[in-house]
Coordinates of C-alpha atoms in Angstrom, one line a residue:
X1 CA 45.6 -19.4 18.7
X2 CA 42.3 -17.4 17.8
X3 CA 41.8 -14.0 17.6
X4 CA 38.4 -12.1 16.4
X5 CA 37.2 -9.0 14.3
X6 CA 34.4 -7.8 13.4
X7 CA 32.3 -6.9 10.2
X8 CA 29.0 -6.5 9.0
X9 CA 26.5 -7.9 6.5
X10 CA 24.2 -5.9 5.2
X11 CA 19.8 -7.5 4.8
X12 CA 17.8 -4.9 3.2
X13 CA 19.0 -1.4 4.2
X14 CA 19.5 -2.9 7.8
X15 CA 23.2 -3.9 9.0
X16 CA 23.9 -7.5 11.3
X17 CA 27.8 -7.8 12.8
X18 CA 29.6 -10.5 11.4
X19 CA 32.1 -11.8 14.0
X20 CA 35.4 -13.2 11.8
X21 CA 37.1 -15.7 13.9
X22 CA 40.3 -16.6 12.7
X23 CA 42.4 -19.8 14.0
X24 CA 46.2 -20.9 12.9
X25 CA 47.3 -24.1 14.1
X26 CA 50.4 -26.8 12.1
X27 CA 49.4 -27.8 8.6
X28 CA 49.4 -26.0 5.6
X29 CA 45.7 -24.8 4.2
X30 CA 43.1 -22.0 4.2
X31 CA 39.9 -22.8 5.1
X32 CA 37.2 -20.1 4.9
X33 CA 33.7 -20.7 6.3
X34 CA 30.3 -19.5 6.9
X35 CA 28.6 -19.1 3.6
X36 CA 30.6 -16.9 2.0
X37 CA 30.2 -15.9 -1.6
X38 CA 32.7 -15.9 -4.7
X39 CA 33.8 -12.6 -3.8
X40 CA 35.1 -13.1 -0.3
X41 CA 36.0 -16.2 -1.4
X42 CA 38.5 -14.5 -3.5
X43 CA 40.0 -12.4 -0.9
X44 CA 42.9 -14.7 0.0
X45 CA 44.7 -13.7 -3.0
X46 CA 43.8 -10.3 -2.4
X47 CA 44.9 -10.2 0.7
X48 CA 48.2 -12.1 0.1
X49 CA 49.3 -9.2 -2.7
X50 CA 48.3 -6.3 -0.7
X51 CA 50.3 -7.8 2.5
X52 CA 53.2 -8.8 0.4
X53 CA 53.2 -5.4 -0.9
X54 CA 53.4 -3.6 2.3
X55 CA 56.5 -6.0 4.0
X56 CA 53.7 -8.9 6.0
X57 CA 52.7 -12.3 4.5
X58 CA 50.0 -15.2 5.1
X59 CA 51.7 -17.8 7.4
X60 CA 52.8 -20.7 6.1
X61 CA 50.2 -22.7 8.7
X62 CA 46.8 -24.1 8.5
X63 CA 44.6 -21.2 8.8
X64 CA 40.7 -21.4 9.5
X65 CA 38.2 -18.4 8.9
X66 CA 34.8 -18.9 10.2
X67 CA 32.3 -16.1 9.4
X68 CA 29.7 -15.8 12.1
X69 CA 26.8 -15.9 11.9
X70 CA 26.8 -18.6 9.8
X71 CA 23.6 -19.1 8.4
X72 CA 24.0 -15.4 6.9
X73 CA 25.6 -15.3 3.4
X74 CA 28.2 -13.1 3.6
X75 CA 29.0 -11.0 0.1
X76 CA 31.1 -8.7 -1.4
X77 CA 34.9 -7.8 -1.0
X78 CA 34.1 -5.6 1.6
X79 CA 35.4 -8.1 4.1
X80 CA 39.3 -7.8 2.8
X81 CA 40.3 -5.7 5.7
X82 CA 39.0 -7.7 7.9
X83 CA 40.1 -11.0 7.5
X84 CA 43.2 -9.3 6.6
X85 CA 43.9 -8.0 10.4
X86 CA 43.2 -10.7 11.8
X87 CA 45.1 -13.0 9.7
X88 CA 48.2 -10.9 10.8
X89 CA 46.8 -10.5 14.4
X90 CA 46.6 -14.4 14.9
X91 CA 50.0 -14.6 13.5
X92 CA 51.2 -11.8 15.9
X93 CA 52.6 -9.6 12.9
X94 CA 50.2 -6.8 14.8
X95 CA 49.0 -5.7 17.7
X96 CA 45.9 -7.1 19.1
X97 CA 44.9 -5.6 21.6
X98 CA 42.2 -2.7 20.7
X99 CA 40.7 -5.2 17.6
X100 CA 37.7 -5.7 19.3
X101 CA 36.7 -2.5 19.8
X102 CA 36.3 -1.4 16.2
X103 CA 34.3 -2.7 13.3
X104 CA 36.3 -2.8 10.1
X105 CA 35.5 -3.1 6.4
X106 CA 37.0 -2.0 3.5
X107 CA 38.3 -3.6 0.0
X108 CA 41.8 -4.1 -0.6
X109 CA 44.0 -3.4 -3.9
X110 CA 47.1 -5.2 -4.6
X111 CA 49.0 -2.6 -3.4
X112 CA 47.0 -2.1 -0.1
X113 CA 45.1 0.5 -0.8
X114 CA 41.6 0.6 0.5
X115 CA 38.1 0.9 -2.0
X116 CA 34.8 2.0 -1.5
X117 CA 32.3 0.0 0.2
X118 CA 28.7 -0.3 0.1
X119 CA 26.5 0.6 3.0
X120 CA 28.7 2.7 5.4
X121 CA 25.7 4.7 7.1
X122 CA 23.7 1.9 7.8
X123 CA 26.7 -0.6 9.3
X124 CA 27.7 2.9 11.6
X125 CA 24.0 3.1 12.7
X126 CA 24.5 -0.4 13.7
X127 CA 28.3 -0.6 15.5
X128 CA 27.1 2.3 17.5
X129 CA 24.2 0.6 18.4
X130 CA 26.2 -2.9 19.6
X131 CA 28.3 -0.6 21.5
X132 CA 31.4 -0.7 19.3
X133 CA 34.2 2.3 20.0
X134 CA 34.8 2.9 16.0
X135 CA 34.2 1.9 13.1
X136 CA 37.5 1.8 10.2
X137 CA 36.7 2.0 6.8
X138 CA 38.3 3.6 3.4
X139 CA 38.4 7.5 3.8
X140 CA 36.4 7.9 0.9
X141 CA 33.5 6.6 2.8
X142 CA 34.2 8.3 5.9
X143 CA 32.0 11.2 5.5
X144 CA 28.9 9.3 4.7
X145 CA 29.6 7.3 8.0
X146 CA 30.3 10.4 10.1
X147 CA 26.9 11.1 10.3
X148 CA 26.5 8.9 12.8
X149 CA 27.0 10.7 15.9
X150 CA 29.1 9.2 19.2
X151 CA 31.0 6.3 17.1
X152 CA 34.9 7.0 15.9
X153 CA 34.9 7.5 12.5
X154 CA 38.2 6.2 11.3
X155 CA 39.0 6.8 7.7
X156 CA 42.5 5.1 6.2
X157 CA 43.6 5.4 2.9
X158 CA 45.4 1.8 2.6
X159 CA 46.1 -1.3 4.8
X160 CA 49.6 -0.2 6.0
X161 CA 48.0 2.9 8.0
X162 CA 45.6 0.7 9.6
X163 CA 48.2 -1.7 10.9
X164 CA 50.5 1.3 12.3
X165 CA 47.6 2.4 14.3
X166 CA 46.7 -0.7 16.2
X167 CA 50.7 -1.1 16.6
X168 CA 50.5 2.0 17.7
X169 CA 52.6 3.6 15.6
X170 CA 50.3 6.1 13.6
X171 CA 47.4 7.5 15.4
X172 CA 44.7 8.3 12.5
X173 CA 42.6 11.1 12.2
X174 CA 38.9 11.0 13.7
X175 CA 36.3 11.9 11.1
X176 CA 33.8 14.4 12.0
X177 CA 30.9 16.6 10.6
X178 CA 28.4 18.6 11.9
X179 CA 25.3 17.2 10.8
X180 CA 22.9 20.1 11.2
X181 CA 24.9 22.2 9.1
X182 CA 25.4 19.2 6.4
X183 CA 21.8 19.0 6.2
X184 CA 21.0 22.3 6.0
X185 CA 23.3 23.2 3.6
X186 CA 21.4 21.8 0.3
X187 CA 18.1 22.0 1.9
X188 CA 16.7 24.6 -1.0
X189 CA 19.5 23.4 -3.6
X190 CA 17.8 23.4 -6.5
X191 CA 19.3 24.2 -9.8
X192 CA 15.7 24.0 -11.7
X193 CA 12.7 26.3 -11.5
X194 CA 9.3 26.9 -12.1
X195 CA 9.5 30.4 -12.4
X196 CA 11.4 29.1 -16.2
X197 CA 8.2 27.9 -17.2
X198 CA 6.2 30.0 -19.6
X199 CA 2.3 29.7 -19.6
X200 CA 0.7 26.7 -18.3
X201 CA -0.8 27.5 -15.3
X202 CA -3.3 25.3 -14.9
X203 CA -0.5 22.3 -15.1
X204 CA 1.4 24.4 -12.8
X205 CA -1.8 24.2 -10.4
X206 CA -1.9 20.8 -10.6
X207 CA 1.7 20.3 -9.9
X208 CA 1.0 22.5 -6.4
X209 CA -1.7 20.3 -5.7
X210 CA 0.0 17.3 -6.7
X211 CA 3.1 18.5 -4.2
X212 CA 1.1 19.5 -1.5
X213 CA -0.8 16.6 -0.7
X214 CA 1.9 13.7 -2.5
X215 CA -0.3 12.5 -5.5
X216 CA 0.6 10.4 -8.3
X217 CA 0.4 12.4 -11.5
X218 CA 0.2 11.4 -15.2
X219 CA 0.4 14.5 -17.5
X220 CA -0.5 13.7 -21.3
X221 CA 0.0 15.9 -24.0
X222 CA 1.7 16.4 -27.7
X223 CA 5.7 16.0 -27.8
X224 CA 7.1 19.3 -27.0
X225 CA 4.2 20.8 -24.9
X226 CA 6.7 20.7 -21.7
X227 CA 6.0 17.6 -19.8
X228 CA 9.8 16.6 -18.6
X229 CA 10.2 20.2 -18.1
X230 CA 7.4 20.4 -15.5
X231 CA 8.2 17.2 -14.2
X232 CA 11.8 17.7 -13.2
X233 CA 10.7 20.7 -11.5
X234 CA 8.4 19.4 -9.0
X235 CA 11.4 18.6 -6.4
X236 CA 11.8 22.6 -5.9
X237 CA 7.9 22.6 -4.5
X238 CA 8.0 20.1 -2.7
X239 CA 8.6 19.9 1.2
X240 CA 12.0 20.1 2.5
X241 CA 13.4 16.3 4.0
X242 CA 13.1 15.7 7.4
X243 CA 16.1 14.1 9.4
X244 CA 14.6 11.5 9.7
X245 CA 13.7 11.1 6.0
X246 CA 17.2 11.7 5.0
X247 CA 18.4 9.6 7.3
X248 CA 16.0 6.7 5.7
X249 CA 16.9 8.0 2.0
X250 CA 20.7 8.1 2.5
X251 CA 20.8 4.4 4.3
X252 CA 19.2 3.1 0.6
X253 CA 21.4 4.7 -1.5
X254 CA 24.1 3.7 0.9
X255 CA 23.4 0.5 0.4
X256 CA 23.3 0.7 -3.4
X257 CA 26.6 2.6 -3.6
X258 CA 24.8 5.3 -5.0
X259 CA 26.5 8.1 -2.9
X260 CA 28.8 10.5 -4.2
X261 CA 32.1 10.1 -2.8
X262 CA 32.3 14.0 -0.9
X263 CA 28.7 13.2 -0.3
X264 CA 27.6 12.6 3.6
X265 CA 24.1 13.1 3.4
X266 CA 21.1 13.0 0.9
X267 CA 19.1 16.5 2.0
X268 CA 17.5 17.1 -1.2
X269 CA 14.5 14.9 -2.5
X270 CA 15.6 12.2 -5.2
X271 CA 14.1 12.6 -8.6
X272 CA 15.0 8.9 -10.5
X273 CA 14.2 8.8 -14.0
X274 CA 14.7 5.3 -15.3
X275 CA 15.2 4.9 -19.5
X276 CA 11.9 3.0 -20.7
X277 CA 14.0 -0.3 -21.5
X278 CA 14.5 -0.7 -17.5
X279 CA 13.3 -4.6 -16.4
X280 CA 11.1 -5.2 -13.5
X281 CA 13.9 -6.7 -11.1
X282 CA 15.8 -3.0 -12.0
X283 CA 12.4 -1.2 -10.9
X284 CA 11.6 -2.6 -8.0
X285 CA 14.1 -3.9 -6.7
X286 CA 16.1 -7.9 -6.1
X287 CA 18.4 -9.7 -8.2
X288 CA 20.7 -13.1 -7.0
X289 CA 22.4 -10.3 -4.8
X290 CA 19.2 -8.5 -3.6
X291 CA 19.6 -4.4 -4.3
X292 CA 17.1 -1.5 -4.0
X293 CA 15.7 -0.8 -7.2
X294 CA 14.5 2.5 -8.6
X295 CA 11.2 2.7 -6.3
X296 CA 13.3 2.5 -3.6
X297 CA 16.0 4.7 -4.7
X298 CA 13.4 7.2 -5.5
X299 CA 11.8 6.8 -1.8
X300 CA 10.8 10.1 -0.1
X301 CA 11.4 11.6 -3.4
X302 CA 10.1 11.6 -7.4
X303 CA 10.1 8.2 -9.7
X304 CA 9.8 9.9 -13.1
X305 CA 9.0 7.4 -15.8
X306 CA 8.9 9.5 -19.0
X307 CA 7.1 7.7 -22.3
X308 CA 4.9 5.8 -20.1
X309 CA 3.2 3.8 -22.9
X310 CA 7.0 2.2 -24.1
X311 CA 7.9 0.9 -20.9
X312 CA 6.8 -3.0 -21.1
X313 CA 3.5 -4.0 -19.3
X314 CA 5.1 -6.3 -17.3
X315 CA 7.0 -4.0 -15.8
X316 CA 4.2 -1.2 -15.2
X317 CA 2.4 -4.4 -13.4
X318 CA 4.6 -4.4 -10.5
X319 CA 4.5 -0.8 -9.2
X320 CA 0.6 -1.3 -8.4
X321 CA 1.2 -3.3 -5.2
X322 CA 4.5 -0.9 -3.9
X323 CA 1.8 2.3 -5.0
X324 CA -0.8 0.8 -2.8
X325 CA 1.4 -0.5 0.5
X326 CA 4.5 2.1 0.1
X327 CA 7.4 -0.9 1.0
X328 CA 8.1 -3.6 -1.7
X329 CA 9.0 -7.1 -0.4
X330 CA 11.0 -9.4 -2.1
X331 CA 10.3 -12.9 -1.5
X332 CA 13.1 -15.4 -2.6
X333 CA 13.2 -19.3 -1.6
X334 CA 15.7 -18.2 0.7
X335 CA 15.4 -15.0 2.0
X336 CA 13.3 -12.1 2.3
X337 CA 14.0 -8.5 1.8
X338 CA 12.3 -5.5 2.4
X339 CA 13.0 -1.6 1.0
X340 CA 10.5 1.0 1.8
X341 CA 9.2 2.8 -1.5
X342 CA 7.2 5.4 -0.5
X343 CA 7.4 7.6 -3.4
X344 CA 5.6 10.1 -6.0
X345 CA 5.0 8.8 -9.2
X346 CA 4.8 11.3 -12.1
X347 CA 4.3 9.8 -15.8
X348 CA 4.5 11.2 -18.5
X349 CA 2.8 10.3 -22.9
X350 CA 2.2 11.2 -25.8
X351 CA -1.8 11.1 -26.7
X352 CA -1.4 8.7 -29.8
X353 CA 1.5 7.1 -31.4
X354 CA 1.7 10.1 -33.9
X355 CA 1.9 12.5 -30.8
X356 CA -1.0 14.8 -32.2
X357 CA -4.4 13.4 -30.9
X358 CA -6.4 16.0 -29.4
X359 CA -3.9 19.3 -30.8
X360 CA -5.5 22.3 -31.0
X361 CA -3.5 23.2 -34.8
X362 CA -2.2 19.7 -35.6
X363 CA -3.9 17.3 -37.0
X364 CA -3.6 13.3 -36.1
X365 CA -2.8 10.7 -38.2
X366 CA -3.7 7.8 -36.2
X367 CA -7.0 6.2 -36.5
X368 CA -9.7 5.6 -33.8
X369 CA -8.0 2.1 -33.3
X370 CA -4.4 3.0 -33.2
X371 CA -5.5 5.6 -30.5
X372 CA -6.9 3.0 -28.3
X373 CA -4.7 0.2 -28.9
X374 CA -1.8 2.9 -27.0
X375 CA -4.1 4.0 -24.3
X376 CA -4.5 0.4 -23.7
X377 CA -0.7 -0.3 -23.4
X378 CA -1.6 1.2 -19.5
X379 CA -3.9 -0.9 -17.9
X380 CA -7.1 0.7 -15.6
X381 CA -6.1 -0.5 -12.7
X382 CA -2.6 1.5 -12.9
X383 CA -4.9 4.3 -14.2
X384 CA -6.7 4.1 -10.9
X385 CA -3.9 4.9 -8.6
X386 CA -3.1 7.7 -10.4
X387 CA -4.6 10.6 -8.5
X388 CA -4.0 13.8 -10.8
X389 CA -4.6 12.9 -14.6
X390 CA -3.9 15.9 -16.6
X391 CA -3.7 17.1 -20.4
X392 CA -0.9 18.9 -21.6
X393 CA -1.6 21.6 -24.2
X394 CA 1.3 23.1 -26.2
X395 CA 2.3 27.0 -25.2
X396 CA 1.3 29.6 -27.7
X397 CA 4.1 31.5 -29.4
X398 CA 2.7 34.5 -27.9
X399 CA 3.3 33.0 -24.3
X400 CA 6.6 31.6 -24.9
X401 CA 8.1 35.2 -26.2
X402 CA 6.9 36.7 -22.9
X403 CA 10.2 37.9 -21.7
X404 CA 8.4 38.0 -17.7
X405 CA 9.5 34.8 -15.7
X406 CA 6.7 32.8 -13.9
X407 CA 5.9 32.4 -10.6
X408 CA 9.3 30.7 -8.7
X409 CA 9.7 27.5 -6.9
X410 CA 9.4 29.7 -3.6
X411 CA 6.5 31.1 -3.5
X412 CA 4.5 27.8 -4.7
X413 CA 6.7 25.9 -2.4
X414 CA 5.1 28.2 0.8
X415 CA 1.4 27.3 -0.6
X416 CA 2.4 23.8 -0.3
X417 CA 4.3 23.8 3.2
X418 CA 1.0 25.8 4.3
X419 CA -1.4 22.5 3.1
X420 CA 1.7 20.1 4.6
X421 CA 1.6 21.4 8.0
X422 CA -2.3 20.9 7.9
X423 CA -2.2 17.4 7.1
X424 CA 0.2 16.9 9.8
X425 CA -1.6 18.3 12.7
X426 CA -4.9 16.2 11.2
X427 CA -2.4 13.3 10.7
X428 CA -1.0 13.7 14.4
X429 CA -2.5 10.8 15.7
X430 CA -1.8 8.3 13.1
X431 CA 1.7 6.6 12.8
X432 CA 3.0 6.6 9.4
X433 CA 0.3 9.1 8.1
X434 CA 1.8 12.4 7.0
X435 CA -0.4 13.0 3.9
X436 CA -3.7 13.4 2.3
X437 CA -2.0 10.5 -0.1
X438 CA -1.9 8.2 2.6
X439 CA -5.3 8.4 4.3
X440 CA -7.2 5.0 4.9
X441 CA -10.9 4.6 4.0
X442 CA -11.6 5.1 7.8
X443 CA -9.5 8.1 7.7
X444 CA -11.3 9.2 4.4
X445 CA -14.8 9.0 6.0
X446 CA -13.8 11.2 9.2
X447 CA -11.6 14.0 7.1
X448 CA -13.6 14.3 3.7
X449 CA -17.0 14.4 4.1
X450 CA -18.7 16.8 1.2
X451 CA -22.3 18.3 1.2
X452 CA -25.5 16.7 -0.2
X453 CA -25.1 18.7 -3.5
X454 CA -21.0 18.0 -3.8
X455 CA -22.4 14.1 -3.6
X456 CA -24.9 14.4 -6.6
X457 CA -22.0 16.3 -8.8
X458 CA -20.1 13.4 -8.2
X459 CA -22.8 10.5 -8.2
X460 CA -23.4 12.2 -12.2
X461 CA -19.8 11.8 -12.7
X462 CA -19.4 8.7 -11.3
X463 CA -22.4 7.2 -13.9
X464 CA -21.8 8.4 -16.4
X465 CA -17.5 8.1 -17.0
X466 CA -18.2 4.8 -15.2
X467 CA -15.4 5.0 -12.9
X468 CA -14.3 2.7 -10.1
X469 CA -14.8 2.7 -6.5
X470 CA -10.8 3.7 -6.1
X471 CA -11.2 6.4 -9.4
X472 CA -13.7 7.7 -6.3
X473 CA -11.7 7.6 -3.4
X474 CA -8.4 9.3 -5.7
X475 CA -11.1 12.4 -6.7
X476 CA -11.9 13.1 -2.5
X477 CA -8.2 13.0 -1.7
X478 CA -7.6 15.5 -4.2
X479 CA -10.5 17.5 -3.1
X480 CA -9.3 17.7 0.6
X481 CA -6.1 18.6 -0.7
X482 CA -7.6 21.6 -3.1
X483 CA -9.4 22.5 0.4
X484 CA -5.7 22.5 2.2
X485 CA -4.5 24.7 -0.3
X486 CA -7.4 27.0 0.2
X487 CA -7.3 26.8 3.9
X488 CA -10.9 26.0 3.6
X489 CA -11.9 23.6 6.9
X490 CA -14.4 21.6 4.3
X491 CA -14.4 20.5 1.0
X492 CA -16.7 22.6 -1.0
X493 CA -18.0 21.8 -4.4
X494 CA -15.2 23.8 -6.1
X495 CA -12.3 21.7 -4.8
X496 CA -14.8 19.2 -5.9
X497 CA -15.1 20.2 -8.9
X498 CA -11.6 21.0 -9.7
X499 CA -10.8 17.6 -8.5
X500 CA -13.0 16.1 -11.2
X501 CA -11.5 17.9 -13.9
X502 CA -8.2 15.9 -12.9
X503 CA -9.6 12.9 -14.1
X504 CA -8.9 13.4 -18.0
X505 CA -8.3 10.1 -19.5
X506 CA -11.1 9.0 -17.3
X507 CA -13.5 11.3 -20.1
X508 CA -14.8 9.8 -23.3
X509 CA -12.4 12.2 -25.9
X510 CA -9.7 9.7 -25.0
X511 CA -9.6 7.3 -27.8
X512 CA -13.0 5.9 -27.0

């Protein structure tokens, strides 16, 4: 006798069904096939607890699993439930009749109770797509999967509610949430402001510009000038998600299990901030069992990397490429993966390894050599791709007793949806294209165009910091942005020249 049910792996942040066929004939064995991994492997005793738990038991017969397709390595316990059902299915301890209309997953306890899966959102997106009436999965992951709209979301606690319901016996509830209002919800949830910050306008500035047309930023300054504390605040300028963007986000952290458990959407930006000791298969994804890493995680959102100098160079290495294309592939003998990693960077240093090069009341205590030698720990070409390069100067005392707040997140944020909604009616006709970030050289040659005069400012720039072709095209992205803010139609040689000054470790003081 055979009986089938269905399951998914997941490639990337993309779902493929995985048919379980499941045959008991005489003999005595259990033979499970189609490149599974330790894990599913390891289900049969799972599975032979958690049924003799609940009152049902593997038969005593030669059973044979085949997990199709086969050429797909299957991983993870996710596939408990299913091989589970139809183990007791093909053995006629249930009901088979409705099995092939759902996909299940889920992980089973000993006692039969169901754990957390990885990837819920994205298999949904997919059973709905094949055609399948539900999907049945642990309750805790219900939510995240009810976001799929016209697919029976089916959320069981343990194995022994599952069974009663294709018996017939129990009819489960039906999961359900309105999306618009999920989304909407934490839209402008932001527990950190700008209007906190005391003094620093001009970093505030660059931060608006930064935000409004998605530039990399590096902000350098002496410890305790308020670098983290401006960085962490840049989510609450920036644009609101799109559904579509949070659709994208929430499928990768989905996959990596990073949701929180009453959690069915991510509608706020992500702000990842990985410790300086992180490896470069942790940044950017891979591994034996291929995850998203923190570019990836921090997609549509903010990668923070704080102490940019500690982080190993190895590691800084690999962001140039996923800076440059937005995606990150990773390329194994046998497979390929990719995870989008379209995200802001924003770094932050110290000046010196003393922290003091370049105070205004402190002196340094590094030499002219111990200065370079850090700089140096961040190669040029990383350098390069960062757009907005700005110093950090310490608040004066004066500044910080002001008991007036700042401007808020609000009203900065408006500045910068003004600038947004520019650059996407200029971007209109360009797939993929939503910001001045993004443009192509033969995008940059139709949209920033400068005047004879704003072209000999930056020719004497250009000689005499000696800076490189892509040190060029970073200063007229930031200028068209500058011009967005200003609602100004061309770049004039004030966005220009404001651009410029955003070049600062690109200027001789710098340990030179």
């Amino acid at each position: 006798m055979l009986v089938k049910t269905y399951g998914s792996a997941i490639q990337g942040i993309e779902a493929t069904t995985v048919t379980v066929e499941v045959n008991i004939e005489t003999g005595i064995n259990f033979i499970l096939v189609g490149l599974p991994d330790n894990a599913v492997k390891e289900s049969h005793e799972r599975i032979s607890a958690a049924l003799h738990n609940n009152g049902y038991k593997i038969p005593g017969k030669k059973i044979t699993i085949n997990m199709a397709p086969a050429d797909i390595r299957k991983e993870g316990s996710a596939y408990d439930l299913t091989l589970a059902l139809g183990i007791l299915a093909v053995s006629e301890q249930m009901n088979s009749e409705k099995l092939g209309d759902y996909l299940i997953m889920g992980e089973l306890s000993l006692d039969g109770s169901l754990n957390p899966i990885k990837g819920a959102l994205p298999i949904a997106l997919q059973a709905k797509k094949e055609g399948f009436k539900g999907f049945i999965l642990p309750k805790v992951n219900a939510k995240e999967a009810a976001f799929v709209d016209g697919l029976e979301i089916i959320g069981a606690e343990n194995i022994k509610q599952v069974i009663d319901f294709f018996n017939g016996v129990e009819d489960l509830p039906r999961v359900h949430i309105n999306v618009e209002k999920e989304f909407e919800s934490n839209l402008k949830n932001y527990d950190l402001d700008f209007a906190d910050v005391k003094g620093q306008e001009n970093i505030k500035r660059a931060m608006e510009v930064a935000a409004a047309g998605s530039h990399n930023v590096i902000l350098i300054g002496s410890p305790g000038s308020g670098k983290t504390m401006l960085a962490k605040r840049l989510p609450s300028i920036l644009p609101p998600l799109t559904l579509e963007e949070s659709l994208e986000t929430t499928k990768i952290h989905s996959v990596a299990g990073k949701m929180n458990k009453n959690t069915s959407i991510i509608s706020v930006r992500p702000f990842r901030s990985p410790h300086h000791t992180v490896s470069d298969v942790a940044l950017v994804g891979g591994g034996a069992f291929p995850q998203p890493g923190e570019i990836s995680l921090a997609h549509n959102g903010v990668l923070f990397l704080d102490e940019l100098p500690e982080f190993k160079r190895n590691v800084l290495e690999v962001l140039r490429q996923p800076m440059e294309e937005r995606v990150i592939t990773i390329s194994r003998a046998k497979f390929t993966t990719e995870y989008p990693a379209s995200f802001m960077l924003v770094a932050a240093m110290n000046p010196c390894p003393c922290g003091y090069y370049n105070h205004p009341t402190i002196e340094c205590s590094c030499s002219q050599t111990q200065v370079g030698r850090y700089m140096s720990k961040i190669s040029g070409p990383l350098l390069d791709r960062i757009d907005i390069q700005i110093e950090v100067v310490p608040v004066p005392f004066k500044e910080l007793a002001d008991k007036r707040s700042g401007e808020p997140s609000s009203v900065i944020r408006e500045r910068v949806l003004k600038a947004r909604q520019i650059q996407k009616e200029r971007f209109k006709d360009y797939p993929n294209i939503h910001c001045n970030a993004q443009m192509t050289q033969r995008m940059m040659k139709e949209f920033c165009q400068i005047k004879p005069e704003g072209m000999a400012l930056l020719k004497n720039v250009m000689d005499k910091l000696g800076l490189s072709a892509r040190a060029y095209d970073r200063i007229l992205k930031v200028s068209r942005t500058i011009a967005d803010l200003d609602e100004s139609p061309t770049i004039e040689n004030r966005h220009l020249a404001e651009a410029i000054n955003y070049r600062s470790l690109d200027r001789e003081s710098w340990g030179r």
